[in-house]
Amino acid sequence: MPNSTQTTSLSPPYTDDTMHWEAHTCLPLHPEASFEPLERYRALGVHYVSINVGMDMNPLSQILPVIAAFRARLAAEPNCYVLAHKVSDIESARSNGQLAVGFDLEGALPLLEQPTMVALFRNLGVRQIHFAYNRNNAVAGGCHDAPQGLTPLGQRMVEAVNDAGVLMDCAHTERRSSLDIMAHSRHPVVFSHANPLALVDHGRNISDEQIRACAATGGVVCISGVSPFLGVDQPGAIDVARHAAYVADLVGAEHVGIGLDLGFSQNGLNDDPPPPFDPGHWWPEAAGYGQGIKGITYTPLDTWVDLPQALQTVGMRGTDIRGVMGGNMARVARHVWSG
């Protein structure tokens, strides 16, 4: 979810032994995007961040230069960043004071209907993918479109994702498609940024049925910090914790994570897809977005510092908090990621 102007002050890094895993965040999709948000994550003690490098509305002519630039710039600052391929890379980066980074794709259109594209993107650093960004395509259905289900091509795509050792994600995907994906996948499936529908009635949120199906795969539901999905105008850590507690009560705290879905707009950078691009198609007003996604607010980045206490306030303790903050996603990634 792009385009947040939220700012935050830095707080001291964590001192405990908990792994902190941000399952999804958004820099501008531009080769010159500032890495300042990544440095803020590192200063706040977050150990791994998954960065969006493309959505269904972004053509390969936009996605590939972003990946190339991000890879080059991460490599140019080895004291600060590591492009992670496996969980041990994250653990080593943490020991060295570096931030581990991975890429994620939001939608199957960049795969050009070719399952072999999954391994290519994996080799470029994509560690996580979902198949439909809000709208239907030839692979799966989006959450703001007519129910469709996973197509036969989609079944082959799930197999390709499993074979490549990439995290299979169901964020932004409609109910039938997500249930089909979770039934077809032989590895745990995650929702990298999704909240319970039972707490907030929004098309991007997911039902108890979907949450239970995710847990049945051994997967994790990561709570988003986007205001409409949390049901408050100015969300904070306690709002994220409240949604995390709902999922934990339903299926167990071992199936809960954090994917705040923060967006960082930067002056002078236009990362819109080339024409014809219709924001109202991807974020329909009838689905509660108003004018596209303008006016949406997010939890501040320093939510990461406030989350442990907020999770304790809603009744979690010790091992459960450590799992939600990142241990659960690390467990799933250790199982899924190849190498």
Short mmCIF file of C-alpha atoms in Angstrom, two decimals:
data_model
loop_
_atom_site.label_atom_id
_atom_site.label_comp_id
_atom_site.label_asym_id
_atom_site.label_seq_id
_atom_site.Cartn_x
_atom_site.Cartn_y
_atom_site.Cartn_z
CA MET A 1 0.00 0.00 0.00
CA PRO A 2 1.95 3.06 -1.20
CA ASN A 3 2.10 6.73 -0.26
CA SER A 4 2.25 7.44 3.45
CA THR A 5 3.70 10.72 4.63
CA GLN A 6 3.95 9.47 8.22
CA THR A 7 7.09 10.43 10.09
CA THR A 8 8.48 9.14 13.34
CA SER A 9 11.27 9.80 15.78
CA LEU A 10 13.78 7.07 16.52
CA SER A 11 13.74 5.18 19.79
CA PRO A 12 16.48 2.99 21.25
CA PRO A 13 16.92 -0.45 19.67
CA TYR A 14 15.56 -3.54 21.36
CA THR A 15 17.85 -5.27 23.82
CA ASP A 16 16.10 -8.63 24.13
CA ASP A 17 16.70 -11.73 22.01
CA THR A 18 13.48 -11.54 20.01
CA MET A 19 13.68 -11.56 16.21
CA HIS A 20 11.72 -8.66 14.71
CA TRP A 21 10.26 -9.42 11.28
CA GLU A 22 8.42 -6.84 9.16
CA ALA A 23 6.49 -8.99 6.67
CA HIS A 24 5.65 -6.16 4.25
CA THR A 25 6.50 -2.51 3.69
CA CYS A 26 6.58 -0.18 0.68
CA LEU A 27 9.32 2.14 -0.54
CA PRO A 28 8.55 4.20 -3.64
CA LEU A 29 8.75 1.97 -6.72
CA HIS A 30 11.51 4.10 -8.19
CA PRO A 31 15.23 3.32 -8.68
CA GLU A 32 16.13 6.48 -6.76
CA ALA A 33 13.95 5.77 -3.72
CA SER A 34 15.66 6.78 -0.50
CA PHE A 35 16.70 4.00 1.86
CA GLU A 36 16.18 6.30 4.85
CA PRO A 37 13.14 4.24 5.99
CA LEU A 38 15.32 1.13 6.00
CA GLU A 39 17.85 2.88 8.17
CA ARG A 40 15.05 3.81 10.55
CA TYR A 41 13.97 0.17 10.70
CA ARG A 42 17.56 -0.82 11.49
CA ALA A 43 17.86 1.84 14.19
CA LEU A 44 14.61 0.63 15.77
CA GLY A 45 15.97 -2.89 16.09
CA VAL A 46 13.98 -4.56 13.31
CA HIS A 47 16.01 -7.43 11.86
CA TYR A 48 14.23 -8.29 8.59
CA VAL A 49 12.07 -6.21 6.26
CA SER A 50 10.24 -7.47 3.16
CA ILE A 51 10.03 -4.65 0.59
CA ASN A 52 7.44 -4.55 -2.16
CA VAL A 53 9.09 -4.33 -5.60
CA GLY A 54 5.98 -4.48 -7.77
CA MET A 55 2.20 -4.88 -7.93
CA ASP A 56 -0.17 -6.11 -10.61
CA MET A 57 -0.50 -2.60 -12.03
CA ASN A 58 3.26 -2.21 -12.49
CA PRO A 59 4.78 -3.42 -15.78
CA LEU A 60 8.10 -5.24 -15.90
CA SER A 61 9.63 -2.10 -17.43
CA GLN A 62 9.03 -0.48 -14.03
CA ILE A 63 9.67 -3.47 -11.77
CA LEU A 64 13.00 -4.68 -13.14
CA PRO A 65 14.85 -1.33 -12.87
CA VAL A 66 13.61 -1.05 -9.27
CA ILE A 67 14.93 -4.52 -8.42
CA ALA A 68 18.24 -3.82 -10.16
CA ALA A 69 18.71 -0.50 -8.35
CA PHE A 70 17.69 -1.85 -4.94
CA ARG A 71 20.05 -4.83 -5.29
CA ALA A 72 22.95 -2.62 -6.28
CA ARG A 73 22.37 -0.16 -3.48
CA LEU A 74 22.02 -2.85 -0.83
CA ALA A 75 25.29 -4.37 -2.02
CA ALA A 76 26.97 -0.95 -1.93
CA GLU A 77 26.29 -0.63 1.83
CA PRO A 78 27.39 -4.00 3.25
CA ASN A 79 27.87 -2.56 6.73
CA CYS A 80 24.17 -1.68 6.83
CA TYR A 81 22.26 -4.19 4.71
CA VAL A 82 22.16 -7.82 3.61
CA LEU A 83 19.93 -9.24 0.87
CA ALA A 84 18.65 -12.32 2.67
CA HIS A 85 18.21 -15.70 1.01
CA LYS A 86 17.66 -17.81 4.13
CA VAL A 87 16.94 -17.29 7.80
CA SER A 88 20.57 -17.85 8.73
CA ASP A 89 21.40 -14.73 6.67
CA ILE A 90 19.02 -12.76 8.90
CA GLU A 91 20.57 -14.19 12.04
CA SER A 92 24.08 -13.31 10.84
CA ALA A 93 22.97 -9.80 9.83
CA ARG A 94 21.46 -9.28 13.25
CA SER A 95 24.71 -10.28 14.94
CA ASN A 96 26.58 -7.80 12.74
CA GLY A 97 24.18 -4.88 13.26
CA GLN A 98 22.89 -5.07 9.69
CA LEU A 99 19.30 -5.03 8.44
CA ALA A 100 18.34 -8.08 6.38
CA VAL A 101 16.10 -7.30 3.40
CA GLY A 102 14.00 -9.39 1.03
CA PHE A 103 11.69 -8.45 -1.83
CA ASP A 104 8.04 -9.33 -2.39
CA LEU A 105 5.73 -9.21 -5.39
CA GLU A 106 2.07 -8.25 -5.01
CA GLY A 107 0.25 -10.07 -7.76
CA ALA A 108 0.83 -12.58 -10.54
CA LEU A 109 0.78 -10.27 -13.56
CA PRO A 110 4.57 -9.72 -13.38
CA LEU A 111 4.92 -13.49 -13.88
CA LEU A 112 3.49 -13.12 -17.42
CA GLU A 113 1.47 -16.34 -16.98
CA GLN A 114 4.74 -18.32 -16.94
CA PRO A 115 5.39 -20.46 -13.83
CA THR A 116 9.11 -20.49 -14.67
CA MET A 117 9.19 -16.76 -13.86
CA VAL A 118 8.84 -17.55 -10.15
CA ALA A 119 12.35 -19.03 -9.88
CA LEU A 120 13.77 -16.10 -11.87
CA PHE A 121 12.29 -13.59 -9.43
CA ARG A 122 13.48 -15.78 -6.53
CA ASN A 123 17.02 -15.53 -7.88
CA LEU A 124 16.64 -11.72 -7.97
CA GLY A 125 15.73 -11.62 -4.27
CA VAL A 126 11.94 -12.10 -4.20
CA ARG A 127 11.20 -14.24 -1.15
CA GLN A 128 7.41 -13.83 -0.98
CA ILE A 129 4.55 -13.45 -3.50
CA HIS A 130 0.79 -13.28 -3.67
CA PHE A 131 -1.23 -13.79 -6.81
CA ALA A 132 -3.84 -11.03 -7.11
CA TYR A 133 -3.64 -7.39 -6.08
CA ASN A 134 -7.30 -6.56 -5.33
CA ARG A 135 -8.46 -7.49 -8.86
CA ASN A 136 -8.86 -10.75 -10.76
CA ASN A 137 -6.33 -12.05 -13.23
CA ALA A 138 -5.62 -15.32 -15.08
CA VAL A 139 -4.10 -16.88 -11.95
CA ALA A 140 -6.35 -15.93 -9.02
CA GLY A 141 -9.06 -13.58 -7.80
CA GLY A 142 -8.60 -10.28 -5.98
CA CYS A 143 -10.45 -9.24 -2.85
CA HIS A 144 -12.25 -6.31 -4.59
CA ASP A 145 -13.52 -8.29 -7.58
CA ALA A 146 -16.06 -11.00 -8.40
CA PRO A 147 -15.35 -14.34 -6.69
CA GLN A 148 -13.21 -16.42 -9.00
CA GLY A 149 -11.12 -19.03 -7.25
CA LEU A 150 -7.70 -20.30 -8.21
CA THR A 151 -7.43 -21.18 -11.91
CA PRO A 152 -5.66 -24.23 -13.37
CA LEU A 153 -2.77 -21.89 -14.22
CA GLY A 154 -2.92 -20.74 -10.61
CA GLN A 155 -2.48 -24.30 -9.41
CA ARG A 156 0.69 -24.58 -11.49
CA MET A 157 1.83 -21.24 -10.08
CA VAL A 158 1.37 -22.47 -6.50
CA GLU A 159 3.48 -25.49 -7.35
CA ALA A 160 6.14 -23.21 -8.85
CA VAL A 161 6.19 -21.05 -5.73
CA ASN A 162 6.53 -24.16 -3.56
CA ASP A 163 9.28 -25.57 -5.78
CA ALA A 164 11.21 -22.30 -5.74
CA GLY A 165 11.17 -22.05 -1.97
CA VAL A 166 9.27 -18.76 -1.95
CA LEU A 167 6.72 -17.81 0.70
CA MET A 168 3.18 -18.24 -0.65
CA ASP A 169 1.17 -15.19 0.41
CA CYS A 170 -2.61 -14.66 0.27
CA ALA A 171 -2.83 -10.92 1.10
CA HIS A 172 -5.14 -8.97 -1.27
CA THR A 173 -6.60 -12.28 -2.52
CA GLU A 174 -10.32 -13.05 -2.45
CA ARG A 175 -11.74 -15.73 -0.19
CA ARG A 176 -12.22 -18.56 -2.70
CA SER A 177 -8.81 -18.09 -4.25
CA SER A 178 -7.06 -17.93 -0.89
CA LEU A 179 -8.76 -21.11 0.32
CA ASP A 180 -7.85 -22.85 -2.95
CA ILE A 181 -4.23 -21.72 -2.62
CA MET A 182 -3.99 -22.94 0.95
CA ALA A 183 -5.54 -26.30 0.00
CA HIS A 184 -3.13 -26.73 -2.93
CA SER A 185 0.10 -25.57 -1.30
CA ARG A 186 2.32 -28.23 0.22
CA HIS A 187 4.11 -25.61 2.35
CA PRO A 188 2.80 -23.18 4.99
CA VAL A 189 1.00 -20.13 3.58
CA VAL A 190 1.04 -16.62 5.05
CA PHE A 191 -1.06 -13.48 4.91
CA SER A 192 1.75 -10.92 4.96
CA HIS A 193 -0.54 -7.97 5.76
CA ALA A 194 -4.18 -8.75 6.58
CA ASN A 195 -6.56 -8.18 9.50
CA PRO A 196 -9.60 -10.03 10.86
CA LEU A 197 -12.90 -9.28 9.13
CA ALA A 198 -14.70 -10.01 12.38
CA LEU A 199 -13.23 -6.83 13.90
CA VAL A 200 -13.49 -4.51 10.87
CA ASP A 201 -15.82 -5.12 7.92
CA HIS A 202 -13.53 -4.22 5.01
CA GLY A 203 -12.99 -6.19 1.81
CA ARG A 204 -9.24 -6.34 2.43
CA ASN A 205 -9.74 -8.10 5.75
CA ILE A 206 -10.05 -11.86 6.06
CA SER A 207 -12.67 -14.15 7.54
CA ASP A 208 -12.29 -16.58 10.41
CA GLU A 209 -12.49 -19.35 7.79
CA GLN A 210 -9.44 -17.95 6.01
CA ILE A 211 -7.55 -17.46 9.28
CA ARG A 212 -8.24 -21.04 10.34
CA ALA A 213 -7.20 -22.36 6.91
CA CYS A 214 -3.94 -20.42 7.11
CA ALA A 215 -3.19 -21.83 10.56
CA ALA A 216 -3.99 -25.32 9.29
CA THR A 217 -1.12 -25.00 6.78
CA GLY A 218 1.20 -24.04 9.63
CA GLY A 219 1.21 -20.46 8.38
CA VAL A 220 1.03 -16.98 9.89
CA VAL A 221 -1.41 -14.04 9.62
CA CYS A 222 0.55 -10.78 9.83
CA ILE A 223 -1.38 -7.76 11.09
CA SER A 224 -1.47 -4.60 8.96
CA GLY A 225 -1.11 -1.08 10.34
CA VAL A 226 -3.33 0.57 7.68
CA SER A 227 -6.10 2.69 9.20
CA PRO A 228 -9.19 1.40 7.32
CA PHE A 229 -8.24 -2.20 8.04
CA LEU A 230 -7.77 -1.47 11.76
CA GLY A 231 -10.97 0.56 11.97
CA VAL A 232 -9.43 3.71 13.48
CA ASP A 233 -8.34 7.00 11.89
CA GLN A 234 -5.02 7.37 13.72
CA PRO A 235 -3.89 3.84 14.53
CA GLY A 236 -1.17 2.88 16.96
CA ALA A 237 0.42 -0.18 18.52
CA ILE A 238 -2.59 -1.03 20.69
CA ASP A 239 -4.82 -1.24 17.61
CA VAL A 240 -2.40 -3.65 15.93
CA ALA A 241 -2.21 -5.64 19.17
CA ARG A 242 -5.99 -5.88 19.42
CA HIS A 243 -6.17 -7.50 15.96
CA ALA A 244 -3.22 -9.76 16.80
CA ALA A 245 -5.00 -10.90 19.95
CA TYR A 246 -8.13 -11.79 17.98
CA VAL A 247 -6.17 -14.06 15.65
CA ALA A 248 -4.26 -15.54 18.58
CA ASP A 249 -7.49 -16.33 20.43
CA LEU A 250 -8.91 -17.95 17.31
CA VAL A 251 -5.99 -20.13 16.18
CA GLY A 252 -3.12 -19.65 18.62
CA ALA A 253 -0.42 -17.00 19.00
CA GLU A 254 2.02 -19.16 16.99
CA HIS A 255 0.06 -18.16 13.88
CA VAL A 256 0.34 -14.37 14.31
CA GLY A 257 2.93 -11.95 12.91
CA ILE A 258 3.39 -8.30 11.94
CA GLY A 259 3.23 -6.82 8.43
CA LEU A 260 2.47 -3.14 8.99
CA ASP A 261 2.27 -2.34 5.25
CA LEU A 262 3.72 1.13 5.76
CA GLY A 263 4.14 3.34 2.71
CA PHE A 264 6.82 6.01 2.40
CA SER A 265 6.21 8.76 -0.13
CA GLN A 266 9.26 10.83 -1.03
CA ASN A 267 9.29 14.31 -2.48
CA GLY A 268 10.11 14.52 -6.16
CA LEU A 269 9.64 10.81 -6.90
CA ASN A 270 6.68 9.76 -9.01
CA ASP A 271 6.27 6.00 -8.79
CA ASP A 272 2.89 5.79 -10.52
CA PRO A 273 2.62 3.11 -13.21
CA PRO A 274 2.67 4.42 -16.78
CA PRO A 275 -0.68 5.27 -18.45
CA PRO A 276 -3.31 4.04 -18.62
CA PHE A 277 -3.35 3.82 -14.83
CA ASP A 278 -6.67 4.18 -12.99
CA PRO A 279 -6.28 4.27 -9.18
CA GLY A 280 -10.05 3.93 -8.84
CA HIS A 281 -9.85 0.51 -10.47
CA TRP A 282 -7.28 -0.89 -8.06
CA TRP A 283 -8.64 0.88 -4.96
CA PRO A 284 -12.38 1.25 -5.73
CA GLU A 285 -14.34 3.95 -3.96
CA ALA A 286 -17.17 1.46 -3.39
CA ALA A 287 -14.74 -0.65 -1.34
CA GLY A 288 -14.16 2.20 1.07
CA TYR A 289 -11.06 3.92 -0.32
CA GLY A 290 -12.58 7.29 -1.18
CA GLN A 291 -10.32 8.95 -3.74
CA GLY A 292 -8.01 6.05 -4.43
CA ILE A 293 -5.88 5.65 -1.31
CA LYS A 294 -5.41 9.34 -0.54
CA GLY A 295 -6.11 10.17 3.08
CA ILE A 296 -5.26 6.73 4.42
CA THR A 297 -3.14 6.85 7.56
CA TYR A 298 -0.75 4.29 9.00
CA THR A 299 0.70 3.33 12.32
CA PRO A 300 4.01 5.15 12.86
CA LEU A 301 7.19 3.22 12.27
CA ASP A 302 8.06 3.35 15.96
CA THR A 303 5.03 1.14 16.54
CA TRP A 304 7.75 -1.53 16.55
CA VAL A 305 9.03 -0.18 19.87
CA ASP A 306 5.55 0.03 21.42
CA LEU A 307 4.29 -3.38 20.25
CA PRO A 308 5.72 -5.61 23.00
CA GLN A 309 3.96 -3.60 25.71
CA ALA A 310 0.78 -3.36 23.62
CA LEU A 311 0.75 -7.14 23.11
CA GLN A 312 1.20 -7.60 26.84
CA THR A 313 -1.70 -5.21 27.45
CA VAL A 314 -4.01 -7.41 25.37
CA GLY A 315 -3.00 -10.49 27.32
CA MET A 316 0.04 -12.00 25.61
CA ARG A 317 3.16 -13.04 27.46
CA GLY A 318 6.76 -14.12 26.89
CA THR A 319 7.00 -16.73 24.16
CA ASP A 320 3.79 -15.57 22.48
CA ILE A 321 5.07 -11.99 22.15
CA ARG A 322 8.41 -13.16 20.79
CA GLY A 323 6.60 -15.26 18.21
CA VAL A 324 4.31 -12.45 17.07
CA MET A 325 7.20 -9.99 16.78
CA GLY A 326 9.00 -12.25 14.34
CA GLY A 327 9.70 -15.73 15.62
CA ASN A 328 6.64 -17.18 13.91
CA MET A 329 7.55 -15.80 10.49
CA ALA A 330 11.14 -16.96 10.96
CA ARG A 331 9.84 -20.47 11.69
CA VAL A 332 7.78 -20.54 8.50
CA ALA A 333 10.55 -19.04 6.37
CA ARG A 334 13.06 -21.53 7.72
CA HIS A 335 10.72 -24.29 6.52
CA VAL A 336 9.95 -22.76 3.12
CA TRP A 337 13.02 -20.95 1.84
CA SER A 338 15.30 -23.04 -0.28
CA GLY A 339 19.09 -23.11 0.16
#
